Coordinates of C-alpha atoms in Angstrom, one line a residue:
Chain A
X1 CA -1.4 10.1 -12.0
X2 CA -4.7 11.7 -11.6
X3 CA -6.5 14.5 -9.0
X4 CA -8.7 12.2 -6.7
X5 CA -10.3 13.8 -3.4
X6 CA -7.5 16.0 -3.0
X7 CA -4.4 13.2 -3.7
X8 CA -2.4 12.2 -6.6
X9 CA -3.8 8.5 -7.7
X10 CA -2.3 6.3 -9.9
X11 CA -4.2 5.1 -12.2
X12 CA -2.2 2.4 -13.3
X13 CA 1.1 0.9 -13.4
X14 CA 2.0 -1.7 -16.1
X15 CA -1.9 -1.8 -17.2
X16 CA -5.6 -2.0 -15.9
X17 CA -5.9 -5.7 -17.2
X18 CA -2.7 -6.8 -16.2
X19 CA -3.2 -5.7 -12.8
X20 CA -6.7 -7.0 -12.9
X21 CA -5.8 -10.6 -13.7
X22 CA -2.5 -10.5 -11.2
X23 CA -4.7 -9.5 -8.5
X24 CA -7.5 -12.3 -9.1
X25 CA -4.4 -14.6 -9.0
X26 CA -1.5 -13.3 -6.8
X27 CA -1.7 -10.3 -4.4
X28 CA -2.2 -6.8 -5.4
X29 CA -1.1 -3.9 -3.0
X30 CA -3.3 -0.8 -3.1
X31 CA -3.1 2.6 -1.7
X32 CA -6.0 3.4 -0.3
X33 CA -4.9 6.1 2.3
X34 CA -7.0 9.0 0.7
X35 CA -9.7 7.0 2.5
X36 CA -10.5 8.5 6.1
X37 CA -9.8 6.5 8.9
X38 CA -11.8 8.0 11.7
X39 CA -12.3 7.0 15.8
X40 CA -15.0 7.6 17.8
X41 CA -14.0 6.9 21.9
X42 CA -16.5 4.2 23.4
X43 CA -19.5 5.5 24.6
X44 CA -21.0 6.6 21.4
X45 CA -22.2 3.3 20.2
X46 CA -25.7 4.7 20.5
X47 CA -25.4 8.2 19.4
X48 CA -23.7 6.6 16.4
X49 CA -26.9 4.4 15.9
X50 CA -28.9 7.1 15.1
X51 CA -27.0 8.0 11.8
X52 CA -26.8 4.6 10.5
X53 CA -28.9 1.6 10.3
X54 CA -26.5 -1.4 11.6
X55 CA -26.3 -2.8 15.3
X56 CA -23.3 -1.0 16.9
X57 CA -23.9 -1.5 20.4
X58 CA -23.9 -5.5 19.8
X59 CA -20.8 -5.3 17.7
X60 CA -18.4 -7.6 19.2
X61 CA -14.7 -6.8 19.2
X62 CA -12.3 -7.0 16.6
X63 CA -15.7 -7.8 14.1
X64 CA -16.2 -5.2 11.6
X65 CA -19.9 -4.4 9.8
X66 CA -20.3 -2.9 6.9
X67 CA -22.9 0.2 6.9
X68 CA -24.6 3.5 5.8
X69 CA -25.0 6.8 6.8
X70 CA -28.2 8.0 6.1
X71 CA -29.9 11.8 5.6
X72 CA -33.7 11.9 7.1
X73 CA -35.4 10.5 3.5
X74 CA -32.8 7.5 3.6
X75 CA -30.9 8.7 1.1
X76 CA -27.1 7.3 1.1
X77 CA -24.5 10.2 2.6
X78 CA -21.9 7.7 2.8
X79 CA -21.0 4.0 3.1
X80 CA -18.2 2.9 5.6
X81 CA -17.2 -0.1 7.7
X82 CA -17.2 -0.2 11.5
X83 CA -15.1 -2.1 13.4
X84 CA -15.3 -1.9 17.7
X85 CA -11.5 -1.8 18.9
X86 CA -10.5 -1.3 22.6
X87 CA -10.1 2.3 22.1
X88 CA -13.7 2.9 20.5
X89 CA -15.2 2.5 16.9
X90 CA -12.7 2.2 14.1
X91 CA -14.5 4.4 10.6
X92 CA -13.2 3.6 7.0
X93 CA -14.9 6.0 5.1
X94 CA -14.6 7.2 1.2
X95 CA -12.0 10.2 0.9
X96 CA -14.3 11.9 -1.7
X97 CA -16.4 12.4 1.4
X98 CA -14.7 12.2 4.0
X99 CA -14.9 15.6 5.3
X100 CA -18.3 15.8 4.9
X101 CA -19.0 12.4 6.9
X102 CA -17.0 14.3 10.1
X103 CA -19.2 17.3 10.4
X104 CA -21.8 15.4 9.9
X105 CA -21.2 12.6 12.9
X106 CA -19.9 16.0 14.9
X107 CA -23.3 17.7 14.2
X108 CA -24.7 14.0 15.5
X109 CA -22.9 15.1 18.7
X110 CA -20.2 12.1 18.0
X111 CA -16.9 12.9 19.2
X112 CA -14.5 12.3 16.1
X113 CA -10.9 11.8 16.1
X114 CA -10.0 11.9 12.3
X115 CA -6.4 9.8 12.1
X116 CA -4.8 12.1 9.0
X117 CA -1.6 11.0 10.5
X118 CA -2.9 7.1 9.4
X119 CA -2.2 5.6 6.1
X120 CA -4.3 2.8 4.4
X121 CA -2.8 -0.4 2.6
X122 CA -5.2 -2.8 1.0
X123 CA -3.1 -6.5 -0.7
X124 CA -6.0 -8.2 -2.2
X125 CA -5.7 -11.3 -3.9
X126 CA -5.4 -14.8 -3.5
X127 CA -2.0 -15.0 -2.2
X128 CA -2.2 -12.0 -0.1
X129 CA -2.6 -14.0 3.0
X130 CA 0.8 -16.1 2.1
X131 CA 2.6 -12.5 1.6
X132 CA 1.2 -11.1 4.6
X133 CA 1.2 -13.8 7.6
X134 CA 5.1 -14.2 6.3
X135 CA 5.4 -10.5 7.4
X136 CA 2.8 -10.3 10.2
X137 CA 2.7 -13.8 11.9
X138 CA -0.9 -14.3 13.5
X139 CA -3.0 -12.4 10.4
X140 CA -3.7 -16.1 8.3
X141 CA -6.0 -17.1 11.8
X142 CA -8.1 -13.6 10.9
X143 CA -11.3 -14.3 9.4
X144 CA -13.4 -12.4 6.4
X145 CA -14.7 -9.1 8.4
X146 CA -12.5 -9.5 11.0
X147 CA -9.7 -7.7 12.4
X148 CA -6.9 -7.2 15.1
X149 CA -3.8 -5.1 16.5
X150 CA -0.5 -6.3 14.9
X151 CA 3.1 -4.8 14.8
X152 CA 5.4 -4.9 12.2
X153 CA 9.4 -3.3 12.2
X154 CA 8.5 -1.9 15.1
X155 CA 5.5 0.0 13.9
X156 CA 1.5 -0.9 15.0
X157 CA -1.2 -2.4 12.5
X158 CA -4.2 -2.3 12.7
X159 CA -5.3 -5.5 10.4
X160 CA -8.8 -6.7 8.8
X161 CA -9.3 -8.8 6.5
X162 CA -11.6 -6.8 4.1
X163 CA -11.0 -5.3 0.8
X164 CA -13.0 -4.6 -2.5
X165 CA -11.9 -6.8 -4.9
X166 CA -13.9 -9.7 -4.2
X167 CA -11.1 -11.4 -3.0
X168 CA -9.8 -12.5 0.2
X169 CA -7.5 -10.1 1.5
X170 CA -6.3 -7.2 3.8
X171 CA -6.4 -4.1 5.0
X172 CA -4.0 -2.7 6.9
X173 CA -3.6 0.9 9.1
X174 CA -0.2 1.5 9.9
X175 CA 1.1 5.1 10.9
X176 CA 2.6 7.5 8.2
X177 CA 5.5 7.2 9.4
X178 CA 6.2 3.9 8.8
X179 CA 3.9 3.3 5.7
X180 CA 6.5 3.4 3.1
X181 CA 9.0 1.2 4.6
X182 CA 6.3 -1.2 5.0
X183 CA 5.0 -0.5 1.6
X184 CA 8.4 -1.6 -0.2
X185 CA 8.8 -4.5 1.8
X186 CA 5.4 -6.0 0.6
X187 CA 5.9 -4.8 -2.8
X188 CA 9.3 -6.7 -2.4
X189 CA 7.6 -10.2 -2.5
X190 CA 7.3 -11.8 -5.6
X191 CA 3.3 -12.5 -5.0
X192 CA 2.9 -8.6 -5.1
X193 CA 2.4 -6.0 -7.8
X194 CA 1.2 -2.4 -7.4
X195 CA -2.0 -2.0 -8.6
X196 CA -4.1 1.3 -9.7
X197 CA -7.0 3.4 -9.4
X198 CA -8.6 1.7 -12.6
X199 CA -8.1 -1.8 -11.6
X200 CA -9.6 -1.3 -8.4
X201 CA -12.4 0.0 -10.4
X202 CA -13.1 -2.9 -12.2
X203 CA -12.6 -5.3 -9.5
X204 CA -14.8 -3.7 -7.6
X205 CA -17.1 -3.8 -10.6
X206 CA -17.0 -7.7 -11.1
X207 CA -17.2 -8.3 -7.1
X208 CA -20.8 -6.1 -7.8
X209 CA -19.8 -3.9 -4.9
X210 CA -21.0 -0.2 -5.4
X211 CA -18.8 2.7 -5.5
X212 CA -20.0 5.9 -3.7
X213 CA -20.4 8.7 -6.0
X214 CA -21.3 6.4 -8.6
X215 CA -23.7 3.9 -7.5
X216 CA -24.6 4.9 -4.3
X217 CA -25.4 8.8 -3.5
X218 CA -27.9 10.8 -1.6
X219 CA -30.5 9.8 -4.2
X220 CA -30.2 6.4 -3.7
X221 CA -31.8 4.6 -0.6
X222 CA -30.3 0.9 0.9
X223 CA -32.9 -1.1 -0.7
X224 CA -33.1 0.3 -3.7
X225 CA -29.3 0.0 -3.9
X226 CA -29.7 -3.8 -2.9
X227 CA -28.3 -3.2 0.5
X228 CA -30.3 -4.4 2.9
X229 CA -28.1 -6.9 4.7
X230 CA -26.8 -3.6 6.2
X231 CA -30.2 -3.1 7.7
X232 CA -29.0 -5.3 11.2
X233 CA -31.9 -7.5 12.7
X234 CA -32.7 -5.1 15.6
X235 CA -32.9 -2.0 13.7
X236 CA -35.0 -3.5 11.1
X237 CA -37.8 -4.2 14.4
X238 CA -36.7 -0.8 16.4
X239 CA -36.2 1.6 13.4
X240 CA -34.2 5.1 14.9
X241 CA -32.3 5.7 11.9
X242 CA -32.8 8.1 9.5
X243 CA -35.5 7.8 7.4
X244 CA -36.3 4.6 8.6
X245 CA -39.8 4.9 8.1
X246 CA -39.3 5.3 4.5
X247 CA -36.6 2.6 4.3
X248 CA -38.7 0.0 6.3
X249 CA -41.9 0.5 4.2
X250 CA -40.2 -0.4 1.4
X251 CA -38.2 -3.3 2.9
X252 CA -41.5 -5.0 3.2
X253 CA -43.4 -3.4 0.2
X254 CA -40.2 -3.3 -1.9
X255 CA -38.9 -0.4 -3.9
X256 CA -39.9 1.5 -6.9
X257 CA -36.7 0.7 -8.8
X258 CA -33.2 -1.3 -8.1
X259 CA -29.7 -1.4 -8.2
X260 CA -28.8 -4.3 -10.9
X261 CA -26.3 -6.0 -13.0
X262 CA -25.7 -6.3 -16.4
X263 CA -24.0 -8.7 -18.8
X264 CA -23.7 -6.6 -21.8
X265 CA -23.5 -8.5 -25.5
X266 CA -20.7 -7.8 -27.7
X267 CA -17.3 -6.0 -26.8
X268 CA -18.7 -2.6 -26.6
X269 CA -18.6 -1.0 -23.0
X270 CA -21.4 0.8 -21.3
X271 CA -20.8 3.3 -19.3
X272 CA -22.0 5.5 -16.3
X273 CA -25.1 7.6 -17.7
X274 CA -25.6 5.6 -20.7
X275 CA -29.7 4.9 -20.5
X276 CA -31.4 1.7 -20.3
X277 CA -34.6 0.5 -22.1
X278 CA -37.0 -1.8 -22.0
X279 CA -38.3 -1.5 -26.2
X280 CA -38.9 1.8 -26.4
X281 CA -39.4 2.4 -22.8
X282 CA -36.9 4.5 -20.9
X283 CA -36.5 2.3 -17.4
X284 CA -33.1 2.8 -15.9
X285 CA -29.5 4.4 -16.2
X286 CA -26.2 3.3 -16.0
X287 CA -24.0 3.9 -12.6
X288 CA -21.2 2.4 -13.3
X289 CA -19.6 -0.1 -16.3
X290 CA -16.6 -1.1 -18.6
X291 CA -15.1 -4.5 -19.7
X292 CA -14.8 -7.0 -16.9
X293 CA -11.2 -8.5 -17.4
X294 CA -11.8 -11.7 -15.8
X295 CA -15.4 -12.1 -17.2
X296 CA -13.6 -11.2 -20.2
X297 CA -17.1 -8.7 -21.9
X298 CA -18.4 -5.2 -20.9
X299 CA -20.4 -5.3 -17.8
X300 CA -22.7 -2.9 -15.8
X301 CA -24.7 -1.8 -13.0
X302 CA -28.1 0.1 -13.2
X303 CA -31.0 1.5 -11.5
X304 CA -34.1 0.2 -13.2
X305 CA -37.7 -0.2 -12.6
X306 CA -38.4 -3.2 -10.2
X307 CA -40.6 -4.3 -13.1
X308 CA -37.6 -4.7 -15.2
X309 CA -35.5 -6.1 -12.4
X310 CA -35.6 -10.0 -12.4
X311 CA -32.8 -11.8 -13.3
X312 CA -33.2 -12.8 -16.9
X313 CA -35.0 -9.6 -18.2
X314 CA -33.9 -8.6 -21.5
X315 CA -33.0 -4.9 -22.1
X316 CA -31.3 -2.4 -24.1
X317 CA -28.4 0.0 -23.5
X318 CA -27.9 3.2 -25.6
X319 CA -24.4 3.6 -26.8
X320 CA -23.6 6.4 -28.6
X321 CA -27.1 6.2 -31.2
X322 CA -26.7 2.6 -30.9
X323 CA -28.6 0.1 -28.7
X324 CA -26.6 -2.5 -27.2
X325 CA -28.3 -5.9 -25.7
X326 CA -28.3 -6.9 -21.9
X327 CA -29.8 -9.1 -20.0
X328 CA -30.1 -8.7 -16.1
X329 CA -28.0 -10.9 -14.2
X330 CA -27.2 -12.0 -10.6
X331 CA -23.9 -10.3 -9.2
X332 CA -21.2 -10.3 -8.6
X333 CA -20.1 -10.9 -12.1
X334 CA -17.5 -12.9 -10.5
X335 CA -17.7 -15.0 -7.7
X336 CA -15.9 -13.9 -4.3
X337 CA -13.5 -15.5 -2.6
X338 CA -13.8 -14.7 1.0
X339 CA -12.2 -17.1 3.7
X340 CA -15.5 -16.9 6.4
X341 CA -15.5 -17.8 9.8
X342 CA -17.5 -21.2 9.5
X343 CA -21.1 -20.8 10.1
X344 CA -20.2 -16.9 9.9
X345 CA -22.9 -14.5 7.9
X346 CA -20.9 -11.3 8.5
Chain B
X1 CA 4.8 5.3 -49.3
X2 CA 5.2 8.5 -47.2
X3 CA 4.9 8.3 -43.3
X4 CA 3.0 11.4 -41.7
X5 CA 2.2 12.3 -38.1
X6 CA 0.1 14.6 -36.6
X7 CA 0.1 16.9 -32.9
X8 CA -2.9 14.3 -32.4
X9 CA -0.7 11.3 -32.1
X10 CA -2.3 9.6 -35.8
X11 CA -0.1 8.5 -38.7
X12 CA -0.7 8.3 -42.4
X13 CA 0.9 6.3 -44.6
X14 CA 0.5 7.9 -48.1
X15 CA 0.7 6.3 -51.6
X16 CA -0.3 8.4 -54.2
X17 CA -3.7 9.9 -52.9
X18 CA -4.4 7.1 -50.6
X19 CA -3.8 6.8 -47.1
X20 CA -3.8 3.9 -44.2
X21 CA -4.3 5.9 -40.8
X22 CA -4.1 4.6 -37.3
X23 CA -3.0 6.3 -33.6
X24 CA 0.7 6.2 -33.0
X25 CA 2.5 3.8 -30.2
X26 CA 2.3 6.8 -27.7
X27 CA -1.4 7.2 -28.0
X28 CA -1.9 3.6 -27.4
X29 CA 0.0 4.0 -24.1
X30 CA -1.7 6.7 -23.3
X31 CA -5.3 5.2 -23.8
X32 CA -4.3 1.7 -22.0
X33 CA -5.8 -1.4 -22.7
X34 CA -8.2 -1.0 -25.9
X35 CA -11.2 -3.0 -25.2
X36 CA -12.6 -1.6 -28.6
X37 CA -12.9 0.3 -31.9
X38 CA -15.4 1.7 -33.7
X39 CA -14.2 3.0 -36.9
X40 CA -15.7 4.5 -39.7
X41 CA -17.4 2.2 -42.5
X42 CA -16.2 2.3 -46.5
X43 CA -18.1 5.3 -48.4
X44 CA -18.2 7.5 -45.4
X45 CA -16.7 10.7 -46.1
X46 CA -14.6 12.2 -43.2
X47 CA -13.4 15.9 -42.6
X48 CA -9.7 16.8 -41.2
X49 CA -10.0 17.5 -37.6
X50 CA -13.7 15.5 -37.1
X51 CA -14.5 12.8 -35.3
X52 CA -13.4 9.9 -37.8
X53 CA -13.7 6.9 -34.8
X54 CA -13.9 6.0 -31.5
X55 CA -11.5 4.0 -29.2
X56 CA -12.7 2.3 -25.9
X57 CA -10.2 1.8 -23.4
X58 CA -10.7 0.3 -20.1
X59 CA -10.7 3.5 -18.8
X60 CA -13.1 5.9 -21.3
X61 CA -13.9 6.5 -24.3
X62 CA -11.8 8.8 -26.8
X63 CA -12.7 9.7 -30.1
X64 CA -10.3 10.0 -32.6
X65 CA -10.2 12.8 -35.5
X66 CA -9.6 12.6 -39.1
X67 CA -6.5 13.6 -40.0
X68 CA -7.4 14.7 -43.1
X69 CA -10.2 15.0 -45.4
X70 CA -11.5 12.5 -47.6
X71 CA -13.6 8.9 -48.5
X72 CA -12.8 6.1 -46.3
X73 CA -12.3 3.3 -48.5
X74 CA -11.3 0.1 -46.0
X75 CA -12.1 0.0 -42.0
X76 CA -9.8 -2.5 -40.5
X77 CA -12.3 -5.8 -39.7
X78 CA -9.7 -7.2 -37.4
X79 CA -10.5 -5.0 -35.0
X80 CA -13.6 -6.1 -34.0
X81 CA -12.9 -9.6 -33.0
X82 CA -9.4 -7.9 -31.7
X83 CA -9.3 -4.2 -30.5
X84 CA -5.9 -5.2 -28.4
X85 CA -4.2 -5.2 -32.0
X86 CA -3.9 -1.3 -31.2
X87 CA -1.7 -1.7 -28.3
X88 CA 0.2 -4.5 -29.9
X89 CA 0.7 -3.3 -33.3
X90 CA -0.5 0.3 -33.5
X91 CA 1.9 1.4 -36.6
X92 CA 1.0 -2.3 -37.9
X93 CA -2.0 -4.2 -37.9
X94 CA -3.8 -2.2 -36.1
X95 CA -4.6 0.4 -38.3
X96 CA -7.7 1.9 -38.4
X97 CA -9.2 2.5 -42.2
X98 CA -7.8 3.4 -45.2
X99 CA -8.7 6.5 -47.5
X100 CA -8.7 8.3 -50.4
X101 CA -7.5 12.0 -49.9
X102 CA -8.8 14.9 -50.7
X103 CA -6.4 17.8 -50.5
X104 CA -3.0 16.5 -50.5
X105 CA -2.3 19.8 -49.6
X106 CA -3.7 18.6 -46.2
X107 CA -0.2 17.0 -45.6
X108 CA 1.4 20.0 -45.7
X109 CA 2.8 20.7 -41.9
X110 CA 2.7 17.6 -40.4
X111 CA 5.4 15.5 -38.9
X112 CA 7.9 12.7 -40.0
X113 CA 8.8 10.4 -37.8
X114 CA 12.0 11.4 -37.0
X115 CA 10.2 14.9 -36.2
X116 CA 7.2 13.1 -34.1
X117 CA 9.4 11.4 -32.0
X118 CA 11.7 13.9 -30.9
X119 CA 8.3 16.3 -30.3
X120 CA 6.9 13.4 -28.3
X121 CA 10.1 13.1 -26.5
X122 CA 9.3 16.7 -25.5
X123 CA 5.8 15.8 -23.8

């Protein structure tokens, strides 16, 4: 067990590999209930808007989009998902943060309701659907970034099938009150396994999703961090985010550096800080990396130069005095398996 | 043969002046998954209490000290094509180098077995 945002966290149970490689091919249950579960009533979809760069007033029910607070240079506060429910706007955002993303939606003039008394399960994994619509009849017809009310033992979920693994799978609100029941009884099925802070780390890793804190911060903008999908179509013409002039120029003139991954040679892991070179050049540093279980070799992800940034582009990591080789390649490191909505982009 | 253990979780295993050292089965547990080694090359002298190697895990990188002073004769090669041998075998074959020793004196204070498990049992 470790300190994380104020909670105990597991690190791991049986192993961070183990739990990897069940995960990828059973179901792996997560507790992610240090995240913060926030709702905002209906009404605010446009006072929302001009924190974040997505489309919120055409966000359809039960859909949820992925986006990004922003400060006024476009810097990355925070990144959360949105999901529009009958009773308003449904927040996941990062428990590191978490406070910090409240006074700043207040200070937006958002009415918040932060749900404390709401705990977080994510079961991730291929078979997650099997274990779950077994337990929650209905949740197999969900679709990837979708999501809907449920009940369970008398309890209410609140269901989407999300998650951070690269893997299809769900996550699921559900009060504290009945959390642990429900808990056991998942972790009662033979698909599922407990699974840890550091596995969910290296999942997230291979799936070349950014962690906040690591990857993203308020240094980093959306397209140098490779997120511009979360720039929706409208706001991309009508701007009215923060720091959208900045964020727009380079959208079209594309930015000074970018958020990359790395396939590292050897069995040697690089970590977060480690610097990256082109020769002798100094172009990037290290956000986040460690061995990739299923890839089976050390992987990264880096800032470096858009020069530097093509797919293909040899470099060099420094190790402790020692330079590793890399070469840029496409992420993620592993390829998702989502279950989309047929002719669905979400 | 003599087996020797350390507060730092490492073992000796002493013949004469020469000694095979590796981590014990509770470091291994504690590190997780070892992903891999770097360990010290044969002519490098190491000092008790200094960095000696380095194990990756997974999770971070630890370095390991010497637990005693002297010429490192051997680093174990099967490491590098297998770190996991140090989870699977850490009193075994996945040792870490062997060395000459410099101050058998050096010894003097540490654990047997018996006495390193029943301490460890304590932690």
């Amino acid at each position: 067990m470790v300190p994380f945002a104020g909670y105990a966290m597991p690190i791991q149970y049986e192993g961070i590999i183990a739990e990897h490689l069940w995960t990828r091919a059973h179901a792996g249950l997560f507790d992610v209930s240090h995240m913060g579960q926030l709702l905002v009533p209906p009404g605010e979809d446009k006072a929302l808007e001009a924190l974040l760069p997505g489309d919120i007033t055409g966000l359809g029910k039960g859909v949820l989009r992925y986006s990004l607070l922003l400060d006024p240079h476009g810097g990355i506060l925070d990144d959360l998902m949105v999901t529009r429910r009958d009773d308003g706007l449904y927040l996941v955002v990062n428990g590191a943060v978490k406070a910090a993303d409240v006074a700043h939606l207040r200070s937006g003039g958002i009415s918040v309701d932060y749900r404390d008394d709401w705990a977080l399960l994510a079961l991730q994994g291929p078979e997650a659907v099997t274990v779950l619509d077994r337990l929650v009849p209905g949740v197999a017809d969900l679709r990837f970034m979708r999501a809907g009310s449920f009940a369970w033992g008398g309890h209410d979920l609140w269901v989407s099938r999300s998650g951070y693994t690269g893997e299809d799978g769900f996550e699921i609100s559900i009060g504290v009150a009945g959390v642990e029941a429900f808990a056991e009884v998942l972790l009662a099925a033979p698909e599922v396994k407990p699974i840890g802070l550091g596995a969910r780390d290296s999942l997230r890793l291979e799936a070349g999703l950014p962690l906040y804190g690591h990857d993203l911060d308020p240094g980093t903008n959306p397209i140098e961090a490779g997120l511009a999908f979360a720039i929706s179509k409208r706001r991309k013409t009508e701007g009215g985010f923060p720091g959208a002039e900045i964020i727009l120029g380079q959208l079209l003139g594309g930015a000074p550096r970018k958020r990359i991954g790395l396939a590292v040679d050897g069995k040697l892991p690089a970590r977060e800080g480690a610097l990256v070179f082109a020769g002798d050049v100094p172009v990037g540093v290290v956000t986040s990396g460690g061995f990739a279980p299923s890839v089976g070799a050390p992987i990264a992800m880096a800032y470096v130069a858009a020069a530097q940034a093509a797919d293909g582009t040899p470099l060099e990591i420094e190790v402790r005095g020692r330079r590793l080789a890399a070469t840029v390649v496409p992420m993620p490191f592993k390829p998702k398996n989502y279950v989309r909505a047929e002719g669905s982009n979400a | 043969m003599t087996l020797y253990f350390t507060q730092e979780h490492e073992w000796l295993d002493v013949t004469g002046d020469t000694a095979t050292v590796g981590i014990t089965d509770y470091a291994q547990g504690q590190l997780g998954d070892v992903v891999f080694v770097e360990v010290p090359e044969a002519g490098r002298v190491v000092a008790k209490g200094k960095e000696a190697a380095v194990v990756e895990s997974v999770k971070a990188a630890s370095d390991v000290y010497s637990p005693a002073s002297g010429t490192v004769t051997e680093a174990n090669a099967a490491l590098a094509e297998d770190p996991a041998l140090v989870n699977t075998a850490p009193q075994g074959d996945g040792w870490f180098f062997k060395m000459t020793l410099s101050d058998a004196s050096e010894l003097d204070g540490m654990m047997d077995e018996a006495a390193y498990k029943a301490w460890v049992a304590t932690l």
